Amino acid sequence: LQRPDQIPSALVECDFCICTTSNLARILAPDELPENTIVLDDSRPEAIPRIYDKGRGILVLEGGLLKIRGVRMSYDFGFGNHEEVFGCLGEAYMLACDGGKTLAPTVGDVDIDNFRNMLAARERHGVETGQFRSGPAFVDTSDIARIIRKKHLRELEVNEIEQA
């Protein structure tokens, strides 16, 4: 995409969008998100406000949450203060637990062997996949499936109209 104003039309074409930018301001306002849109925003600061609108089928998820059993956070990063942390903090925790024995930090391209080692290390170090969240709200996986189904049903309806 060449311009931010092209993003909403691109979102209409995608089942699931991932935003991983570094930004100084929000990229989209809530009213710019089209119906039946799911975005995983892994940006900090947030590029897209956290929305969980079941009626319009709009869901903006937190990106890359990991759960570290027993962790006590003294800061709320925008999705509550509990055992879930950003993936980068989870990775730093696993690297510290590992002590340089089997894991290497993720820098640049993803090394598939290191990724597999990280997956294996999760269990050893008490790290689990985090839940789906939109800000502090837990997201029901059935809502994710419903949004994708509604998008495809609308595409079928449009195609039928165009063919008639």
PDB file of C-alpha atoms in Angstrom:
ATOM      1  CA  LEU A   1       0.000   0.000   0.000  1.00  0.00           C
ATOM      2  CA  GLN A   2       1.247   3.436  -0.872  1.00  0.00           C
ATOM      3  CA  ARG A   3      -1.015   5.563   1.359  1.00  0.00           C
ATOM      4  CA  PRO A   4      -2.833   5.050   4.674  1.00  0.00           C
ATOM      5  CA  ASP A   5      -6.176   5.880   3.015  1.00  0.00           C
ATOM      6  CA  GLN A   6      -5.806   2.630   1.013  1.00  0.00           C
ATOM      7  CA  ILE A   7      -5.861   0.472   4.163  1.00  0.00           C
ATOM      8  CA  PRO A   8      -9.663   0.214   4.642  1.00  0.00           C
ATOM      9  CA  SER A   9     -10.214  -1.116   1.107  1.00  0.00           C
ATOM     10  CA  ALA A  10      -7.383  -3.627   1.601  1.00  0.00           C
ATOM     11  CA  LEU A  11      -9.001  -4.812   4.847  1.00  0.00           C
ATOM     12  CA  VAL A  12     -12.174  -5.699   2.935  1.00  0.00           C
ATOM     13  CA  GLU A  13     -10.148  -8.188   0.866  1.00  0.00           C
ATOM     14  CA  CYS A  14      -8.474  -9.990   3.793  1.00  0.00           C
ATOM     15  CA  ASP A  15      -9.738 -12.581   6.257  1.00  0.00           C
ATOM     16  CA  PHE A  16      -7.158 -11.603   8.834  1.00  0.00           C
ATOM     17  CA  CYS A  17      -4.740  -8.671   8.894  1.00  0.00           C
ATOM     18  CA  ILE A  18      -1.561  -8.293  10.936  1.00  0.00           C
ATOM     19  CA  CYS A  19      -0.146  -4.857  11.749  1.00  0.00           C
ATOM     20  CA  THR A  20       3.476  -4.774  12.932  1.00  0.00           C
ATOM     21  CA  THR A  21       4.503  -1.187  12.393  1.00  0.00           C
ATOM     22  CA  SER A  22       6.258   1.301  14.603  1.00  0.00           C
ATOM     23  CA  ASN A  23       4.235   4.456  14.524  1.00  0.00           C
ATOM     24  CA  LEU A  24       3.889   7.846  16.119  1.00  0.00           C
ATOM     25  CA  ALA A  25       0.105   8.078  15.873  1.00  0.00           C
ATOM     26  CA  ARG A  26      -2.889   5.878  15.208  1.00  0.00           C
ATOM     27  CA  ILE A  27      -3.090   4.705  11.619  1.00  0.00           C
ATOM     28  CA  LEU A  28      -6.872   4.166  11.542  1.00  0.00           C
ATOM     29  CA  ALA A  29      -9.794   5.555  13.501  1.00  0.00           C
ATOM     30  CA  PRO A  30     -12.550   3.163  14.649  1.00  0.00           C
ATOM     31  CA  ASP A  31     -15.022   4.409  12.019  1.00  0.00           C
ATOM     32  CA  GLU A  32     -12.515   3.673   9.229  1.00  0.00           C
ATOM     33  CA  LEU A  33     -12.582  -0.089   9.858  1.00  0.00           C
ATOM     34  CA  PRO A  34     -14.964  -1.900   7.491  1.00  0.00           C
ATOM     35  CA  GLU A  35     -17.478  -4.450   8.764  1.00  0.00           C
ATOM     36  CA  ASN A  36     -16.269  -8.027   9.217  1.00  0.00           C
ATOM     37  CA  THR A  37     -12.643  -7.115   9.824  1.00  0.00           C
ATOM     38  CA  ILE A  38     -10.148  -8.848  12.086  1.00  0.00           C
ATOM     39  CA  VAL A  39      -6.810  -7.174  12.780  1.00  0.00           C
ATOM     40  CA  LEU A  40      -4.018  -8.422  15.000  1.00  0.00           C
ATOM     41  CA  ASP A  41      -2.144  -5.258  16.019  1.00  0.00           C
ATOM     42  CA  ASP A  42       1.345  -6.047  17.279  1.00  0.00           C
ATOM     43  CA  SER A  43       2.377  -2.383  17.138  1.00  0.00           C
ATOM     44  CA  ARG A  44       3.454  -0.207  19.999  1.00  0.00           C
ATOM     45  CA  PRO A  45       2.136   2.320  20.401  1.00  0.00           C
ATOM     46  CA  GLU A  46      -1.136   0.905  19.085  1.00  0.00           C
ATOM     47  CA  ALA A  47      -1.659   1.591  15.398  1.00  0.00           C
ATOM     48  CA  ILE A  48      -5.342   0.648  15.547  1.00  0.00           C
ATOM     49  CA  PRO A  49      -7.595   1.153  18.581  1.00  0.00           C
ATOM     50  CA  ARG A  50      -8.772  -1.984  20.341  1.00  0.00           C
ATOM     51  CA  ILE A  51     -12.319  -2.684  19.166  1.00  0.00           C
ATOM     52  CA  TYR A  52     -14.496  -5.721  19.865  1.00  0.00           C
ATOM     53  CA  ASP A  53     -17.739  -4.846  18.072  1.00  0.00           C
ATOM     54  CA  LYS A  54     -19.799  -8.014  17.598  1.00  0.00           C
ATOM     55  CA  GLY A  55     -22.591  -6.151  15.805  1.00  0.00           C
ATOM     56  CA  ARG A  56     -20.355  -4.797  13.022  1.00  0.00           C
ATOM     57  CA  GLY A  57     -18.005  -7.782  13.113  1.00  0.00           C
ATOM     58  CA  ILE A  58     -14.928  -5.720  13.923  1.00  0.00           C
ATOM     59  CA  LEU A  59     -12.211  -7.156  16.107  1.00  0.00           C
ATOM     60  CA  VAL A  60      -8.780  -5.704  16.828  1.00  0.00           C
ATOM     61  CA  LEU A  61      -6.662  -8.186  18.772  1.00  0.00           C
ATOM     62  CA  GLU A  62      -3.560  -7.744  20.893  1.00  0.00           C
ATOM     63  CA  GLY A  63      -0.580  -9.245  19.151  1.00  0.00           C
ATOM     64  CA  GLY A  64       1.637 -12.032  20.398  1.00  0.00           C
ATOM     65  CA  LEU A  65       0.580 -12.607  23.992  1.00  0.00           C
ATOM     66  CA  LEU A  66       2.297 -15.271  26.062  1.00  0.00           C
ATOM     67  CA  LYS A  67       1.325 -16.412  29.538  1.00  0.00           C
ATOM     68  CA  ILE A  68       4.067 -16.890  32.126  1.00  0.00           C
ATOM     69  CA  ARG A  69       2.703 -18.864  35.058  1.00  0.00           C
ATOM     70  CA  GLY A  70       3.203 -16.986  38.312  1.00  0.00           C
ATOM     71  CA  VAL A  71       4.547 -13.738  36.837  1.00  0.00           C
ATOM     72  CA  ARG A  72       3.573 -10.568  38.684  1.00  0.00           C
ATOM     73  CA  MET A  73       3.511  -7.454  36.534  1.00  0.00           C
ATOM     74  CA  SER A  74       3.369  -4.035  38.149  1.00  0.00           C
ATOM     75  CA  TYR A  75       2.378  -2.317  34.910  1.00  0.00           C
ATOM     76  CA  ASP A  76      -0.722  -2.578  32.700  1.00  0.00           C
ATOM     77  CA  PHE A  77       0.339  -2.516  29.035  1.00  0.00           C
ATOM     78  CA  GLY A  78      -3.259  -1.939  27.942  1.00  0.00           C
ATOM     79  CA  PHE A  79      -4.725  -5.417  28.262  1.00  0.00           C
ATOM     80  CA  GLY A  80      -4.861  -5.848  32.030  1.00  0.00           C
ATOM     81  CA  ASN A  81      -2.390  -6.789  34.722  1.00  0.00           C
ATOM     82  CA  HIS A  82      -2.106 -10.574  34.952  1.00  0.00           C
ATOM     83  CA  GLU A  83       0.128 -13.427  33.793  1.00  0.00           C
ATOM     84  CA  GLU A  84       0.010 -12.479  30.085  1.00  0.00           C
ATOM     85  CA  VAL A  85       2.867 -10.490  28.564  1.00  0.00           C
ATOM     86  CA  PHE A  86       3.982  -9.386  25.119  1.00  0.00           C
ATOM     87  CA  GLY A  87       5.793 -12.044  23.123  1.00  0.00           C
ATOM     88  CA  CYS A  88       9.053 -10.090  23.270  1.00  0.00           C
ATOM     89  CA  LEU A  89       8.926 -10.109  27.088  1.00  0.00           C
ATOM     90  CA  GLY A  90       8.099 -13.817  27.037  1.00  0.00           C
ATOM     91  CA  GLU A  91      11.080 -14.439  24.762  1.00  0.00           C
ATOM     92  CA  ALA A  92      13.374 -12.407  27.054  1.00  0.00           C
ATOM     93  CA  TYR A  93      12.143 -14.470  30.008  1.00  0.00           C
ATOM     94  CA  MET A  94      12.849 -17.760  28.210  1.00  0.00           C
ATOM     95  CA  LEU A  95      16.304 -16.530  27.127  1.00  0.00           C
ATOM     96  CA  ALA A  96      17.120 -15.634  30.739  1.00  0.00           C
ATOM     97  CA  CYS A  97      15.868 -19.019  31.997  1.00  0.00           C
ATOM     98  CA  ASP A  98      17.882 -20.807  29.300  1.00  0.00           C
ATOM     99  CA  GLY A  99      21.150 -19.042  30.197  1.00  0.00           C
ATOM    100  CA  GLY A 100      22.460 -19.210  26.625  1.00  0.00           C
ATOM    101  CA  LYS A 101      22.381 -23.015  26.466  1.00  0.00           C
ATOM    102  CA  THR A 102      19.970 -23.682  23.572  1.00  0.00           C
ATOM    103  CA  LEU A 103      18.139 -20.467  22.656  1.00  0.00           C
ATOM    104  CA  ALA A 104      19.267 -17.433  20.680  1.00  0.00           C
ATOM    105  CA  PRO A 105      17.494 -14.055  20.576  1.00  0.00           C
ATOM    106  CA  THR A 106      15.229 -13.431  17.593  1.00  0.00           C
ATOM    107  CA  VAL A 107      16.964 -10.769  15.524  1.00  0.00           C
ATOM    108  CA  GLY A 108      16.176 -10.106  11.874  1.00  0.00           C
ATOM    109  CA  ASP A 109      14.864 -13.115   9.991  1.00  0.00           C
ATOM    110  CA  VAL A 110      13.272 -15.945  11.937  1.00  0.00           C
ATOM    111  CA  ASP A 111      15.554 -18.965  12.312  1.00  0.00           C
ATOM    112  CA  ILE A 112      13.251 -22.002  12.080  1.00  0.00           C
ATOM    113  CA  ASP A 113      15.512 -24.174  14.270  1.00  0.00           C
ATOM    114  CA  ASN A 114      15.621 -21.510  16.985  1.00  0.00           C
ATOM    115  CA  PHE A 115      11.839 -21.137  16.658  1.00  0.00           C
ATOM    116  CA  ARG A 116      11.405 -24.868  17.234  1.00  0.00           C
ATOM    117  CA  ASN A 117      13.766 -24.644  20.220  1.00  0.00           C
ATOM    118  CA  MET A 118      11.650 -21.772  21.605  1.00  0.00           C
ATOM    119  CA  LEU A 119       8.494 -23.860  21.254  1.00  0.00           C
ATOM    120  CA  ALA A 120      10.134 -26.733  23.125  1.00  0.00           C
ATOM    121  CA  ALA A 121      11.466 -24.340  25.797  1.00  0.00           C
ATOM    122  CA  ARG A 122       7.995 -22.929  26.503  1.00  0.00           C
ATOM    123  CA  GLU A 123       6.959 -25.970  28.478  1.00  0.00           C
ATOM    124  CA  ARG A 124      10.263 -26.244  30.360  1.00  0.00           C
ATOM    125  CA  HIS A 125       9.982 -22.627  31.492  1.00  0.00           C
ATOM    126  CA  GLY A 126       6.245 -22.487  32.221  1.00  0.00           C
ATOM    127  CA  VAL A 127       5.295 -20.310  29.250  1.00  0.00           C
ATOM    128  CA  GLU A 128       1.973 -20.835  27.479  1.00  0.00           C
ATOM    129  CA  THR A 129       0.142 -19.268  24.577  1.00  0.00           C
ATOM    130  CA  GLY A 130      -1.869 -16.282  25.760  1.00  0.00           C
ATOM    131  CA  GLN A 131      -5.578 -15.852  25.217  1.00  0.00           C
ATOM    132  CA  PHE A 132      -7.142 -13.778  22.468  1.00  0.00           C
ATOM    133  CA  ARG A 133      -7.704 -10.267  23.831  1.00  0.00           C
ATOM    134  CA  SER A 134      -8.903  -6.949  22.531  1.00  0.00           C
ATOM    135  CA  GLY A 135      -7.568  -4.565  25.124  1.00  0.00           C
ATOM    136  CA  PRO A 136      -8.659  -5.966  28.493  1.00  0.00           C
ATOM    137  CA  ALA A 137     -11.589  -7.947  26.981  1.00  0.00           C
ATOM    138  CA  PHE A 138     -11.249 -11.701  26.432  1.00  0.00           C
ATOM    139  CA  VAL A 139     -12.253 -12.704  22.894  1.00  0.00           C
ATOM    140  CA  ASP A 140     -14.318 -15.817  22.280  1.00  0.00           C
ATOM    141  CA  THR A 141     -12.864 -17.870  19.404  1.00  0.00           C
ATOM    142  CA  SER A 142     -16.402 -18.435  18.099  1.00  0.00           C
ATOM    143  CA  ASP A 143     -16.612 -14.663  17.450  1.00  0.00           C
ATOM    144  CA  ILE A 144     -13.492 -14.881  15.270  1.00  0.00           C
ATOM    145  CA  ALA A 145     -15.023 -17.719  13.243  1.00  0.00           C
ATOM    146  CA  ARG A 146     -18.345 -15.842  12.975  1.00  0.00           C
ATOM    147  CA  ILE A 147     -16.670 -12.730  11.545  1.00  0.00           C
ATOM    148  CA  ILE A 148     -14.824 -14.755   8.896  1.00  0.00           C
ATOM    149  CA  ARG A 149     -18.014 -16.661   7.979  1.00  0.00           C
ATOM    150  CA  LYS A 150     -19.995 -13.414   7.642  1.00  0.00           C
ATOM    151  CA  LYS A 151     -17.320 -11.960   5.382  1.00  0.00           C
ATOM    152  CA  HIS A 152     -17.428 -14.991   3.095  1.00  0.00           C
ATOM    153  CA  LEU A 153     -21.232 -15.064   3.052  1.00  0.00           C
ATOM    154  CA  ARG A 154     -21.260 -11.440   1.938  1.00  0.00           C
ATOM    155  CA  GLU A 155     -18.712 -12.216  -0.782  1.00  0.00           C
ATOM    156  CA  LEU A 156     -20.947 -15.040  -2.037  1.00  0.00           C
ATOM    157  CA  GLU A 157     -23.983 -12.722  -2.049  1.00  0.00           C
ATOM    158  CA  VAL A 158     -22.088 -10.048  -3.999  1.00  0.00           C
ATOM    159  CA  ASN A 159     -20.840 -12.633  -6.512  1.00  0.00           C
ATOM    160  CA  GLU A 160     -24.384 -13.972  -7.007  1.00  0.00           C
ATOM    161  CA  ILE A 161     -25.708 -10.452  -7.607  1.00  0.00           C
ATOM    162  CA  GLU A 162     -22.928  -9.689 -10.085  1.00  0.00           C
ATOM    163  CA  GLN A 163     -23.582 -12.944 -11.989  1.00  0.00           C
ATOM    164  CA  ALA A 164     -27.347 -12.319 -12.231  1.00  0.00           C
TER     165      ALA A 164
END
